Amino acid sequence: EGNLETMFAFSFTSDPNFQNGRPITTYDGAVQLHVASQWKNGKVGEMVLLKRFRRSALLRSKVVRNRLKNECMSLKLAQNITHSKFIQRLRAVLSSPKEIVMVLESAAGGNLKTLLHIRGRRGTFPESHVRFYCAEVIAALVHLHKRGILHRDVKLENVLLNAQGHVLMSGLELSLPRYSGIANEVVGTPQCLSPEIILGTGYGRPADYWAVGVMMYEMLRGESPFEGETPAELFSSITNKRIRLGSQFSKSAQACCEGLLAHVPKDRL
């Protein structure tokens, strides 16, 4: 802990979650998130995101251990040889007697889910914005897939933005590094699961692109393409409902969104 204090100046006011003049520190089980400034030669350097895992929680929970392991491995593989500017960069992994800390690239622009909420209960983005965000998300996924990594949790909350408004793909805790062949484990956010994951027929890279289609629909329509009051109803909607974006959108937007949400993986964009 002492080492961390000498390396970083905790500065919550730069947190994307800063609201109503009150700094907000978010928690995810055993994980604590801080935005901090890095000290360099006695001067404040760049902003970074500190993702802090308590060792006691790591010892208690295999789930937390696996999430830390998957995220670190996937980020290191993604940064090996060449790095995509559309994936959140892992700066370092620090260790102290009480915790393990991931030092991540800061995302001053927040995430797409928060930006949509700012626009209202059914907020939307213009088509040009959606095209821009989806293109950069797909570029990030192509980079991961070429390195044998399935993301498995593509959603608006995991699409961060840097200070210039470009995408920083995050949320690799559920990723599958060193992937080859077909995966079978049911992992991800229920609303974004592809039909093949739900049906248990095995899945691969097309499952990530299905989730991009769900995201695209949400950004254009301000609502999820699939609904259900229970998990069974939601999964039935995902596996049976044919999505039509709507004639109020351009033909290219309709074709892209409906192509990403094709039920048969080999037919998916």
GROMACS .gro file of C-alpha atoms in nm, residues 57-58 60-70 173-174:
model
   15
   57ALA     CA    1  -1.060  -1.204  -0.173
   58LEU     CA    2  -0.837  -1.371  -0.432
   60ARG     CA    3  -1.137  -1.695  -0.107
   61SER     CA    4  -1.279  -1.681  -0.459
   62LYS     CA    5  -1.172  -1.888  -0.758
   63VAL     CA    6  -1.403  -1.675  -0.976
   64VAL     CA    7  -1.214  -1.355  -0.888
   65ARG     CA    8  -0.879  -1.531  -0.942
   66ASN     CA    9  -0.987  -1.653  -1.285
   67ARG     CA   10  -1.112  -1.308  -1.387
   68LEU     CA   11  -0.782  -1.148  -1.291
   69LYS     CA   12  -0.586  -1.421  -1.471
   70ASN     CA   13  -0.797  -1.401  -1.790
  173GLU     CA   14  -1.233  -1.057  -1.737
  174LEU     CA   15  -1.454  -1.316  -1.911
   0.00000   0.00000   0.00000
